[in-house]
JSON list of C-alpha atoms and ligand atoms in Angstrom, two decimals:
[
{"chain": "A", "resi": 1, "resn": "MET", "atom": "CA", "xyz": [117.17, 37.55, -145.13]},
{"chain": "A", "resi": 2, "resn": "LEU", "atom": "CA", "xyz": [116.49, 39.37, -141.87]},
{"chain": "A", "resi": 3, "resn": "GLU", "atom": "CA", "xyz": [115.52, 37.56, -138.70]},
{"chain": "A", "resi": 4, "resn": "VAL", "atom": "CA", "xyz": [112.73, 39.11, -136.61]},
{"chain": "A", "resi": 5, "resn": "VAL", "atom": "CA", "xyz": [111.88, 38.19, -133.01]},
{"chain": "A", "resi": 6, "resn": "ALA", "atom": "CA", "xyz": [109.35, 39.55, -130.55]},
{"chain": "A", "resi": 7, "resn": "VAL", "atom": "CA", "xyz": [110.25, 40.74, -127.07]},
{"chain": "A", "resi": 8, "resn": "PRO", "atom": "CA", "xyz": [107.02, 40.75, -125.01]},
{"chain": "A", "resi": 9, "resn": "VAL", "atom": "CA", "xyz": [107.09, 43.58, -122.44]},
{"chain": "A", "resi": 10, "resn": "LEU", "atom": "CA", "xyz": [104.70, 45.43, -120.13]},
{"chain": "A", "resi": 11, "resn": "THR", "atom": "CA", "xyz": [101.16, 44.03, -120.29]},
{"chain": "A", "resi": 12, "resn": "ASP", "atom": "CA", "xyz": [100.81, 43.29, -123.99]},
{"chain": "A", "resi": 13, "resn": "ASN", "atom": "CA", "xyz": [103.45, 45.27, -125.91]},
{"chain": "A", "resi": 14, "resn": "TYR", "atom": "CA", "xyz": [105.80, 43.73, -128.43]},
{"chain": "A", "resi": 15, "resn": "VAL", "atom": "CA", "xyz": [109.23, 45.19, -129.11]},
{"chain": "A", "resi": 16, "resn": "TRP", "atom": "CA", "xyz": [110.49, 43.77, -132.40]},
{"chain": "A", "resi": 17, "resn": "LEU", "atom": "CA", "xyz": [114.17, 42.98, -132.94]},
{"chain": "A", "resi": 18, "resn": "ILE", "atom": "CA", "xyz": [115.27, 42.99, -136.60]},
{"chain": "A", "resi": 19, "resn": "HIS", "atom": "CA", "xyz": [118.58, 41.17, -137.05]},
{"chain": "A", "resi": 20, "resn": "ASP", "atom": "CA", "xyz": [120.89, 40.85, -140.02]},
{"chain": "A", "resi": 21, "resn": "PRO", "atom": "CA", "xyz": [122.98, 37.68, -139.62]},
{"chain": "A", "resi": 22, "resn": "SER", "atom": "CA", "xyz": [125.63, 38.82, -142.12]},
{"chain": "A", "resi": 23, "resn": "SER", "atom": "CA", "xyz": [126.44, 42.25, -140.67]},
{"chain": "A", "resi": 24, "resn": "GLY", "atom": "CA", "xyz": [125.38, 41.44, -137.10]},
{"chain": "A", "resi": 25, "resn": "GLU", "atom": "CA", "xyz": [123.36, 44.67, -136.95]},
{"chain": "A", "resi": 26, "resn": "THR", "atom": "CA", "xyz": [120.13, 44.64, -134.94]},
{"chain": "A", "resi": 27, "resn": "ALA", "atom": "CA", "xyz": [117.35, 47.22, -134.77]},
{"chain": "A", "resi": 28, "resn": "ALA", "atom": "CA", "xyz": [114.81, 47.49, -131.94]},
{"chain": "A", "resi": 29, "resn": "VAL", "atom": "CA", "xyz": [111.37, 48.71, -133.01]},
{"chain": "A", "resi": 30, "resn": "ASP", "atom": "CA", "xyz": [109.34, 50.65, -130.41]},
{"chain": "A", "resi": 31, "resn": "PRO", "atom": "CA", "xyz": [111.26, 49.76, -127.24]},
{"chain": "A", "resi": 32, "resn": "SER", "atom": "CA", "xyz": [108.82, 50.34, -124.38]},
{"chain": "A", "resi": 33, "resn": "VAL", "atom": "CA", "xyz": [111.58, 49.68, -121.86]},
{"chain": "A", "resi": 34, "resn": "ALA", "atom": "CA", "xyz": [115.32, 49.17, -122.12]},
{"chain": "A", "resi": 35, "resn": "ASP", "atom": "CA", "xyz": [116.49, 46.33, -119.90]},
{"chain": "A", "resi": 36, "resn": "PRO", "atom": "CA", "xyz": [114.28, 43.47, -121.18]},
{"chain": "A", "resi": 37, "resn": "VAL", "atom": "CA", "xyz": [115.19, 44.46, -124.75]},
{"chain": "A", "resi": 38, "resn": "LEU", "atom": "CA", "xyz": [118.91, 44.59, -123.99]},
{"chain": "A", "resi": 39, "resn": "ASP", "atom": "CA", "xyz": [118.61, 41.22, -122.22]},
{"chain": "A", "resi": 40, "resn": "ALA", "atom": "CA", "xyz": [116.74, 39.64, -125.15]},
{"chain": "A", "resi": 41, "resn": "ALA", "atom": "CA", "xyz": [119.34, 40.85, -127.63]},
{"chain": "A", "resi": 42, "resn": "ALA", "atom": "CA", "xyz": [122.18, 39.62, -125.39]},
{"chain": "A", "resi": 43, "resn": "ALA", "atom": "CA", "xyz": [120.50, 36.21, -125.04]},
{"chain": "A", "resi": 44, "resn": "LYS", "atom": "CA", "xyz": [120.56, 35.89, -128.83]},
{"chain": "A", "resi": 45, "resn": "GLY", "atom": "CA", "xyz": [124.16, 37.11, -128.97]},
{"chain": "A", "resi": 46, "resn": "TRP", "atom": "CA", "xyz": [123.00, 40.18, -130.94]},
{"chain": "A", "resi": 47, "resn": "ARG", "atom": "CA", "xyz": [124.41, 43.72, -130.77]},
{"chain": "A", "resi": 48, "resn": "LEU", "atom": "CA", "xyz": [121.76, 46.47, -130.81]},
{"chain": "A", "resi": 49, "resn": "THR", "atom": "CA", "xyz": [122.77, 49.10, -133.37]},
{"chain": "A", "resi": 50, "resn": "GLN", "atom": "CA", "xyz": [119.59, 51.09, -134.05]},
{"chain": "A", "resi": 51, "resn": "VAL", "atom": "CA", "xyz": [116.27, 52.15, -132.50]},
{"chain": "A", "resi": 52, "resn": "LEU", "atom": "CA", "xyz": [113.16, 52.80, -134.62]},
{"chain": "A", "resi": 53, "resn": "ASN", "atom": "CA", "xyz": [109.97, 54.42, -133.29]},
{"chain": "A", "resi": 54, "resn": "THR", "atom": "CA", "xyz": [106.57, 54.40, -135.01]},
{"chain": "A", "resi": 55, "resn": "HIS", "atom": "CA", "xyz": [104.97, 57.03, -132.75]},
{"chain": "A", "resi": 56, "resn": "TRP", "atom": "CA", "xyz": [105.54, 59.03, -129.57]},
{"chain": "A", "resi": 57, "resn": "HIS", "atom": "CA", "xyz": [103.52, 57.03, -127.03]},
{"chain": "A", "resi": 58, "resn": "PRO", "atom": "CA", "xyz": [105.63, 56.20, -123.97]},
{"chain": "A", "resi": 59, "resn": "ASP", "atom": "CA", "xyz": [104.96, 52.47, -124.29]},
{"chain": "A", "resi": 60, "resn": "HIS", "atom": "CA", "xyz": [106.78, 52.67, -127.65]},
{"chain": "A", "resi": 61, "resn": "THR", "atom": "CA", "xyz": [109.62, 55.04, -126.73]},
{"chain": "A", "resi": 62, "resn": "GLY", "atom": "CA", "xyz": [110.28, 54.55, -123.00]},
{"chain": "A", "resi": 63, "resn": "GLY", "atom": "CA", "xyz": [113.38, 52.44, -123.65]},
{"chain": "A", "resi": 64, "resn": "ASN", "atom": "CA", "xyz": [115.00, 54.78, -126.19]},
{"chain": "A", "resi": 65, "resn": "GLN", "atom": "CA", "xyz": [117.35, 56.51, -123.80]},
{"chain": "A", "resi": 66, "resn": "GLY", "atom": "CA", "xyz": [118.39, 53.41, -121.89]},
{"chain": "A", "resi": 67, "resn": "ILE", "atom": "CA", "xyz": [119.19, 51.51, -125.08]},
{"chain": "A", "resi": 68, "resn": "GLN", "atom": "CA", "xyz": [121.13, 54.43, -126.48]},
{"chain": "A", "resi": 69, "resn": "SER", "atom": "CA", "xyz": [123.12, 54.80, -123.26]},
{"chain": "A", "resi": 70, "resn": "ALA", "atom": "CA", "xyz": [123.99, 51.11, -123.24]},
{"chain": "A", "resi": 71, "resn": "THR", "atom": "CA", "xyz": [124.71, 50.65, -126.94]},
{"chain": "A", "resi": 72, "resn": "GLY", "atom": "CA", "xyz": [125.11, 54.04, -128.65]},
{"chain": "A", "resi": 73, "resn": "SER", "atom": "CA", "xyz": [122.27, 53.12, -131.04]},
{"chain": "A", "resi": 74, "resn": "PRO", "atom": "CA", "xyz": [120.92, 56.13, -132.98]},
{"chain": "A", "resi": 75, "resn": "ILE", "atom": "CA", "xyz": [117.16, 56.76, -132.63]},
{"chain": "A", "resi": 76, "resn": "THR", "atom": "CA", "xyz": [115.01, 57.21, -135.74]},
{"chain": "A", "resi": 77, "resn": "GLY", "atom": "CA", "xyz": [111.34, 58.21, -135.72]},
{"chain": "A", "resi": 78, "resn": "PRO", "atom": "CA", "xyz": [108.72, 60.79, -136.61]},
{"chain": "A", "resi": 79, "resn": "ASP", "atom": "CA", "xyz": [109.08, 64.39, -135.43]},
{"chain": "A", "resi": 80, "resn": "GLU", "atom": "CA", "xyz": [106.45, 63.89, -132.70]},
{"chain": "A", "resi": 81, "resn": "VAL", "atom": "CA", "xyz": [108.84, 61.61, -130.77]},
{"chain": "A", "resi": 82, "resn": "ARG", "atom": "CA", "xyz": [110.66, 64.80, -129.68]},
{"chain": "A", "resi": 83, "resn": "ARG", "atom": "CA", "xyz": [107.79, 65.30, -127.22]},
{"chain": "A", "resi": 84, "resn": "VAL", "atom": "CA", "xyz": [109.15, 62.48, -125.08]},
{"chain": "A", "resi": 85, "resn": "SER", "atom": "CA", "xyz": [112.63, 61.47, -126.23]},
{"chain": "A", "resi": 86, "resn": "LYS", "atom": "CA", "xyz": [115.87, 62.55, -127.80]},
{"chain": "A", "resi": 87, "resn": "ILE", "atom": "CA", "xyz": [115.86, 61.62, -131.48]},
{"chain": "A", "resi": 88, "resn": "ASP", "atom": "CA", "xyz": [118.77, 61.49, -133.90]},
{"chain": "A", "resi": 89, "resn": "ARG", "atom": "CA", "xyz": [117.00, 61.18, -137.24]},
{"chain": "A", "resi": 90, "resn": "ILE", "atom": "CA", "xyz": [113.52, 62.52, -137.98]},
{"chain": "A", "resi": 91, "resn": "VAL", "atom": "CA", "xyz": [111.85, 60.77, -140.92]},
{"chain": "A", "resi": 92, "resn": "ALA", "atom": "CA", "xyz": [108.73, 61.41, -142.99]},
{"chain": "A", "resi": 93, "resn": "GLU", "atom": "CA", "xyz": [106.72, 60.00, -145.91]},
{"chain": "A", "resi": 94, "resn": "GLY", "atom": "CA", "xyz": [108.89, 58.49, -148.62]},
{"chain": "A", "resi": 95, "resn": "ASP", "atom": "CA", "xyz": [112.18, 58.58, -146.71]},
{"chain": "A", "resi": 96, "resn": "ARG", "atom": "CA", "xyz": [114.33, 55.52, -147.33]},
{"chain": "A", "resi": 97, "resn": "ILE", "atom": "CA", "xyz": [116.46, 54.39, -144.42]},
{"chain": "A", "resi": 98, "resn": "SER", "atom": "CA", "xyz": [119.03, 51.68, -144.00]},
{"chain": "A", "resi": 99, "resn": "VAL", "atom": "CA", "xyz": [118.10, 49.16, -141.31]},
{"chain": "A", "resi": 100, "resn": "ALA", "atom": "CA", "xyz": [120.28, 46.17, -140.48]},
{"chain": "A", "resi": 101, "resn": "GLY", "atom": "CA", "xyz": [121.66, 45.94, -144.00]},
{"chain": "A", "resi": 102, "resn": "SER", "atom": "CA", "xyz": [118.25, 46.28, -145.65]},
{"chain": "A", "resi": 103, "resn": "GLU", "atom": "CA", "xyz": [116.15, 49.25, -146.76]},
{"chain": "A", "resi": 104, "resn": "ALA", "atom": "CA", "xyz": [112.86, 50.47, -145.30]},
{"chain": "A", "resi": 105, "resn": "VAL", "atom": "CA", "xyz": [110.60, 53.15, -146.72]},
{"chain": "A", "resi": 106, "resn": "VAL", "atom": "CA", "xyz": [108.68, 55.38, -144.32]},
{"chain": "A", "resi": 107, "resn": "TRP", "atom": "CA", "xyz": [104.91, 55.73, -144.61]},
{"chain": "A", "resi": 108, "resn": "GLU", "atom": "CA", "xyz": [103.00, 58.44, -142.78]},
{"chain": "A", "resi": 109, "resn": "ILE", "atom": "CA", "xyz": [99.87, 56.83, -141.37]},
{"chain": "A", "resi": 110, "resn": "PRO", "atom": "CA", "xyz": [98.34, 59.40, -138.98]},
{"chain": "A", "resi": 111, "resn": "ALA", "atom": "CA", "xyz": [95.25, 58.77, -136.83]},
{"chain": "A", "resi": 112, "resn": "HIS", "atom": "CA", "xyz": [96.31, 56.84, -133.69]},
{"chain": "A", "resi": 113, "resn": "THR", "atom": "CA", "xyz": [98.74, 59.75, -133.25]},
{"chain": "A", "resi": 114, "resn": "ALA", "atom": "CA", "xyz": [99.14, 62.73, -135.58]},
{"chain": "A", "resi": 115, "resn": "GLY", "atom": "CA", "xyz": [102.66, 61.75, -136.64]},
{"chain": "A", "resi": 116, "resn": "HIS", "atom": "CA", "xyz": [102.41, 57.95, -136.66]},
{"chain": "A", "resi": 117, "resn": "ILE", "atom": "CA", "xyz": [104.60, 56.24, -139.26]},
{"chain": "A", "resi": 118, "resn": "ALA", "atom": "CA", "xyz": [105.22, 52.71, -140.55]},
{"chain": "A", "resi": 119, "resn": "TYR", "atom": "CA", "xyz": [108.44, 51.11, -141.83]},
{"chain": "A", "resi": 120, "resn": "TYR", "atom": "CA", "xyz": [107.91, 49.06, -144.98]},
{"chain": "A", "resi": 121, "resn": "PHE", "atom": "CA", "xyz": [110.68, 46.63, -145.99]},
{"chain": "A", "resi": 122, "resn": "GLU", "atom": "CA", "xyz": [109.65, 45.92, -149.56]},
{"chain": "A", "resi": 123, "resn": "ASP", "atom": "CA", "xyz": [112.47, 43.48, -150.35]},
{"chain": "A", "resi": 124, "resn": "GLU", "atom": "CA", "xyz": [111.84, 41.55, -147.14]},
{"chain": "A", "resi": 125, "resn": "GLY", "atom": "CA", "xyz": [108.03, 41.57, -147.49]},
{"chain": "A", "resi": 126, "resn": "MET", "atom": "CA", "xyz": [107.36, 43.03, -144.07]},
{"chain": "A", "resi": 127, "resn": "ILE", "atom": "CA", "xyz": [105.92, 46.18, -142.52]},
{"chain": "A", "resi": 128, "resn": "PHE", "atom": "CA", "xyz": [106.05, 47.51, -138.95]},
{"chain": "A", "resi": 129, "resn": "VAL", "atom": "CA", "xyz": [102.81, 49.34, -138.28]},
{"chain": "A", "resi": 130, "resn": "GLY", "atom": "CA", "xyz": [102.98, 50.21, -134.57]},
{"chain": "A", "resi": 131, "resn": "ASP", "atom": "CA", "xyz": [99.49, 50.87, -133.23]},
{"chain": "A", "resi": 132, "resn": "THR", "atom": "CA", "xyz": [97.77, 51.49, -136.57]},
{"chain": "A", "resi": 133, "resn": "MET", "atom": "CA", "xyz": [96.74, 47.95, -137.54]},
{"chain": "A", "resi": 134, "resn": "PHE", "atom": "CA", "xyz": [96.45, 44.92, -135.27]},
{"chain": "A", "resi": 135, "resn": "ALA", "atom": "CA", "xyz": [95.52, 41.35, -136.09]},
{"chain": "A", "resi": 136, "resn": "MET", "atom": "CA", "xyz": [91.77, 41.64, -136.81]},
{"chain": "A", "resi": 137, "resn": "GLY", "atom": "CA", "xyz": [91.73, 45.18, -135.42]},
{"chain": "A", "resi": 138, "resn": "CYS", "atom": "CA", "xyz": [93.12, 48.70, -135.56]},
{"chain": "A", "resi": 139, "resn": "GLY", "atom": "CA", "xyz": [94.38, 51.40, -133.21]},
{"chain": "A", "resi": 140, "resn": "ARG", "atom": "CA", "xyz": [92.24, 53.90, -131.38]},
{"chain": "A", "resi": 141, "resn": "LEU", "atom": "CA", "xyz": [91.80, 57.36, -132.86]},
{"chain": "A", "resi": 142, "resn": "PHE", "atom": "CA", "xyz": [93.61, 59.56, -130.35]},
{"chain": "A", "resi": 143, "resn": "GLU", "atom": "CA", "xyz": [94.89, 62.32, -132.65]},
{"chain": "A", "resi": 144, "resn": "GLY", "atom": "CA", "xyz": [93.22, 61.77, -136.01]},
{"chain": "A", "resi": 145, "resn": "THR", "atom": "CA", "xyz": [90.02, 60.96, -137.84]},
{"chain": "A", "resi": 146, "resn": "ALA", "atom": "CA", "xyz": [88.18, 57.79, -138.82]},
{"chain": "A", "resi": 147, "resn": "GLN", "atom": "CA", "xyz": [88.70, 58.64, -142.48]},
{"chain": "A", "resi": 148, "resn": "GLN", "atom": "CA", "xyz": [92.47, 58.89, -141.96]},
{"chain": "A", "resi": 149, "resn": "MET", "atom": "CA", "xyz": [92.59, 55.53, -140.20]},
{"chain": "A", "resi": 150, "resn": "TYR", "atom": "CA", "xyz": [90.40, 53.93, -142.86]},
{"chain": "A", "resi": 151, "resn": "SER", "atom": "CA", "xyz": [92.77, 55.22, -145.57]},
{"chain": "A", "resi": 152, "resn": "ASN", "atom": "CA", "xyz": [95.78, 53.84, -143.66]},
{"chain": "A", "resi": 153, "resn": "LEU", "atom": "CA", "xyz": [94.21, 50.40, -143.39]},
{"chain": "A", "resi": 154, "resn": "GLN", "atom": "CA", "xyz": [93.32, 50.38, -147.08]},
{"chain": "A", "resi": 155, "resn": "ARG", "atom": "CA", "xyz": [96.89, 51.36, -147.96]},
{"chain": "A", "resi": 156, "resn": "ILE", "atom": "CA", "xyz": [98.33, 48.50, -145.91]},
{"chain": "A", "resi": 157, "resn": "ALA", "atom": "CA", "xyz": [95.74, 46.06, -147.24]},
{"chain": "A", "resi": 158, "resn": "ALA", "atom": "CA", "xyz": [96.74, 46.95, -150.82]},
{"chain": "A", "resi": 159, "resn": "LEU", "atom": "CA", "xyz": [100.23, 45.46, -150.28]},
{"chain": "A", "resi": 160, "resn": "PRO", "atom": "CA", "xyz": [100.92, 41.95, -151.62]},
{"chain": "A", "resi": 161, "resn": "GLY", "atom": "CA", "xyz": [99.02, 39.30, -149.66]},
{"chain": "A", "resi": 162, "resn": "ASP", "atom": "CA", "xyz": [102.12, 37.59, -148.28]},
{"chain": "A", "resi": 163, "resn": "VAL", "atom": "CA", "xyz": [103.56, 40.75, -146.68]},
{"chain": "A", "resi": 164, "resn": "ARG", "atom": "CA", "xyz": [103.99, 40.15, -142.93]},
{"chain": "A", "resi": 165, "resn": "ILE", "atom": "CA", "xyz": [102.54, 42.80, -140.62]},
{"chain": "A", "resi": 166, "resn": "TYR", "atom": "CA", "xyz": [104.28, 43.42, -137.28]},
{"chain": "A", "resi": 167, "resn": "CYS", "atom": "CA", "xyz": [102.00, 45.17, -134.76]},
{"chain": "A", "resi": 168, "resn": "GLY", "atom": "CA", "xyz": [102.73, 46.84, -131.43]},
{"chain": "A", "resi": 169, "resn": "HIS", "atom": "CA", "xyz": [100.42, 44.82, -129.19]},
{"chain": "A", "resi": 170, "resn": "GLU", "atom": "CA", "xyz": [99.02, 41.35, -128.54]},
{"chain": "A", "resi": 171, "resn": "TYR", "atom": "CA", "xyz": [95.34, 42.25, -128.96]},
{"chain": "A", "resi": 172, "resn": "THR", "atom": "CA", "xyz": [94.37, 39.37, -131.21]},
{"chain": "A", "resi": 173, "resn": "LEU", "atom": "CA", "xyz": [91.94, 37.50, -128.93]},
{"chain": "A", "resi": 174, "resn": "ALA", "atom": "CA", "xyz": [89.92, 40.58, -127.97]},
{"chain": "A", "resi": 175, "resn": "ASN", "atom": "CA", "xyz": [89.91, 41.70, -131.59]},
{"chain": "A", "resi": 176, "resn": "ALA", "atom": "CA", "xyz": [88.81, 38.26, -132.75]},
{"chain": "A", "resi": 177, "resn": "ARG", "atom": "CA", "xyz": [85.86, 38.34, -130.35]},
{"chain": "A", "resi": 178, "resn": "PHE", "atom": "CA", "xyz": [84.77, 41.71, -131.67]},
{"chain": "A", "resi": 179, "resn": "ALA", "atom": "CA", "xyz": [85.29, 40.53, -135.27]},
{"chain": "A", "resi": 180, "resn": "THR", "atom": "CA", "xyz": [83.05, 37.53, -134.58]},
{"chain": "A", "resi": 181, "resn": "HIS", "atom": "CA", "xyz": [80.41, 39.93, -133.28]},
{"chain": "A", "resi": 182, "resn": "ALA", "atom": "CA", "xyz": [80.81, 42.27, -136.29]},
{"chain": "A", "resi": 183, "resn": "GLU", "atom": "CA", "xyz": [80.74, 39.47, -138.89]},
{"chain": "A", "resi": 184, "resn": "PRO", "atom": "CA", "xyz": [78.97, 36.48, -137.32]},
{"chain": "A", "resi": 185, "resn": "GLY", "atom": "CA", "xyz": [78.80, 34.58, -140.62]},
{"chain": "A", "resi": 186, "resn": "ASN", "atom": "CA", "xyz": [82.50, 34.91, -141.50]},
{"chain": "A", "resi": 187, "resn": "GLN", "atom": "CA", "xyz": [84.00, 31.40, -141.28]},
{"chain": "A", "resi": 188, "resn": "ALA", "atom": "CA", "xyz": [87.59, 32.66, -141.62]},
{"chain": "A", "resi": 189, "resn": "ILE", "atom": "CA", "xyz": [87.10, 34.83, -138.52]},
{"chain": "A", "resi": 190, "resn": "ALA", "atom": "CA", "xyz": [85.64, 31.92, -136.55]},
{"chain": "A", "resi": 191, "resn": "GLU", "atom": "CA", "xyz": [88.60, 29.72, -137.49]},
{"chain": "A", "resi": 192, "resn": "ARG", "atom": "CA", "xyz": [91.08, 32.45, -136.62]},
{"chain": "A", "resi": 193, "resn": "LEU", "atom": "CA", "xyz": [89.48, 33.00, -133.22]},
{"chain": "A", "resi": 194, "resn": "ALA", "atom": "CA", "xyz": [89.92, 29.29, -132.46]},
{"chain": "A", "resi": 195, "resn": "ALA", "atom": "CA", "xyz": [93.54, 29.37, -133.67]},
{"chain": "A", "resi": 196, "resn": "ALA", "atom": "CA", "xyz": [94.31, 32.45, -131.55]},
{"chain": "A", "resi": 197, "resn": "GLN", "atom": "CA", "xyz": [92.74, 30.84, -128.47]},
{"chain": "A", "resi": 198, "resn": "ALA", "atom": "CA", "xyz": [94.94, 27.76, -128.96]},
{"chain": "A", "resi": 199, "resn": "LEU", "atom": "CA", "xyz": [98.11, 29.84, -129.39]},
{"chain": "A", "resi": 200, "resn": "ARG", "atom": "CA", "xyz": [97.42, 32.00, -126.33]},
{"chain": "A", "resi": 201, "resn": "ALA", "atom": "CA", "xyz": [96.53, 28.96, -124.21]},
{"chain": "A", "resi": 202, "resn": "ASN", "atom": "CA", "xyz": [100.06, 27.73, -124.98]},
{"chain": "A", "resi": 203, "resn": "GLY", "atom": "CA", "xyz": [101.58, 31.12, -124.17]},
{"chain": "A", "resi": 204, "resn": "GLU", "atom": "CA", "xyz": [102.52, 31.69, -127.81]},
{"chain": "A", "resi": 205, "resn": "ILE", "atom": "CA", "xyz": [102.27, 34.97, -129.70]},
{"chain": "A", "resi": 206, "resn": "THR", "atom": "CA", "xyz": [99.78, 35.41, -132.55]},
{"chain": "A", "resi": 207, "resn": "LEU", "atom": "CA", "xyz": [101.89, 37.77, -134.67]},
{"chain": "A", "resi": 208, "resn": "PRO", "atom": "CA", "xyz": [103.02, 38.64, -137.24]},
{"chain": "A", "resi": 209, "resn": "THR", "atom": "CA", "xyz": [99.85, 38.61, -139.28]},
{"chain": "A", "resi": 210, "resn": "THR", "atom": "CA", "xyz": [99.72, 38.93, -143.07]},
{"chain": "A", "resi": 211, "resn": "VAL", "atom": "CA", "xyz": [97.97, 41.24, -145.50]},
{"chain": "A", "resi": 212, "resn": "ALA", "atom": "CA", "xyz": [95.97, 38.27, -146.88]},
{"chain": "A", "resi": 213, "resn": "GLN", "atom": "CA", "xyz": [94.78, 37.27, -143.39]},
{"chain": "A", "resi": 214, "resn": "GLU", "atom": "CA", "xyz": [93.68, 40.82, -142.59]},
{"chain": "A", "resi": 215, "resn": "ARG", "atom": "CA", "xyz": [91.76, 41.14, -145.85]},
{"chain": "A", "resi": 216, "resn": "GLU", "atom": "CA", "xyz": [89.79, 38.02, -144.85]},
{"chain": "A", "resi": 217, "resn": "THR", "atom": "CA", "xyz": [89.31, 38.55, -141.12]},
{"chain": "A", "resi": 218, "resn": "ASN", "atom": "CA", "xyz": [89.72, 42.23, -140.15]},
{"chain": "A", "resi": 219, "resn": "PRO", "atom": "CA", "xyz": [86.31, 43.96, -140.07]},
{"chain": "A", "resi": 220, "resn": "PHE", "atom": "CA", "xyz": [87.98, 47.40, -140.08]},
{"chain": "A", "resi": 221, "resn": "VAL", "atom": "CA", "xyz": [89.85, 46.55, -143.28]},
{"chain": "A", "resi": 222, "resn": "ARG", "atom": "CA", "xyz": [86.72, 44.96, -144.76]},
{"chain": "A", "resi": 223, "resn": "ALA", "atom": "CA", "xyz": [84.55, 48.04, -144.13]},
{"chain": "A", "resi": 224, "resn": "THR", "atom": "CA", "xyz": [83.43, 49.33, -147.52]},
{"chain": "A", "resi": 225, "resn": "ASN", "atom": "CA", "xyz": [83.80, 53.03, -146.69]},
{"chain": "A", "resi": 226, "resn": "GLY", "atom": "CA", "xyz": [84.90, 55.50, -144.04]},
{"chain": "A", "resi": 227, "resn": "GLU", "atom": "CA", "xyz": [81.42, 55.77, -142.52]},
{"chain": "A", "resi": 228, "resn": "GLU", "atom": "CA", "xyz": [81.13, 52.02, -142.00]},
{"chain": "A", "resi": 229, "resn": "PHE", "atom": "CA", "xyz": [84.65, 52.04, -140.54]},
{"chain": "A", "resi": 230, "resn": "ALA", "atom": "CA", "xyz": [83.74, 54.88, -138.14]},
{"chain": "A", "resi": 231, "resn": "ARG", "atom": "CA", "xyz": [80.65, 53.02, -136.93]},
{"chain": "A", "resi": 232, "resn": "LEU", "atom": "CA", "xyz": [82.73, 49.88, -136.23]},
{"chain": "A", "resi": 233, "resn": "ARG", "atom": "CA", "xyz": [85.47, 51.85, -134.46]},
{"chain": "A", "resi": 234, "resn": "THR", "atom": "CA", "xyz": [82.91, 53.55, -132.17]},
{"chain": "A", "resi": 235, "resn": "GLU", "atom": "CA", "xyz": [81.25, 50.23, -131.42]},
{"chain": "A", "resi": 236, "resn": "LYS", "atom": "CA", "xyz": [84.59, 48.57, -130.62]},
{"chain": "A", "resi": 237, "resn": "ASP", "atom": "CA", "xyz": [85.53, 51.37, -128.20]},
{"chain": "A", "resi": 238, "resn": "SER", "atom": "CA", "xyz": [82.77, 50.24, -125.83]},
{"chain": "A", "resi": 239, "resn": "PHE", "atom": "CA", "xyz": [82.63, 46.52, -126.74]},
{"chain": "A", "resi": 240, "resn": "ARG", "atom": "CA", "xyz": [82.89, 44.05, -123.87]},
{"chain": "A", "resi": 241, "resn": "SER", "atom": "CA", "xyz": [83.51, 40.51, -125.04]},
{"chain": "B", "resi": 1, "resn": "ZN", "atom": "ZN1", "xyz": [100.12, 53.97, -129.15]}
]
């Protein structure tokens, strides 16, 4: 059983550390920066052995080089990461990679960026989705279409309900406010907004989320087709809560 912890960095990014207690291996997912991630691993007594990137954005790759210099960790990610970083292993749809003694399968989920990928750990029941899905929300469409993003969300939402979803940012409160606006009669959304407010008031993180929670409370997942999704995404882009 892998242990996963969040390292909050920058304004609202999460770097995820995936640790295998038996081998001692630890992977860092989307390190925005190096030093806070190295410090967090050291505080746990963990040795960083691998870096995984979901997409090329600098707030997900900025720590690659520093972590590699300090630890020798190889960097795995989609081809697009070459725009901003050295990369040791380029992966694509269906590739199976070994991570901290477990296996992850790579999904291509383009739309936020053209080469965005996810890492799905089927045996562990968890998926790292970067900036594609957030709790009650989804990523902006910088390099892809609404239909692509809608298909990505449906693919994730088709996983078993108890699969844990690890996202790249703490956007839950803002997303919950938009979700309340999009579905004013949805009691599950109202309850989740209240729960997120309580967690954030205590300085706690609201992730990971689960597939079951997103099916109930994420308006972008609940959209019945690509057109409805596109309308919601456009509305959210200019929404002020
Ligand atoms: Zn991004």
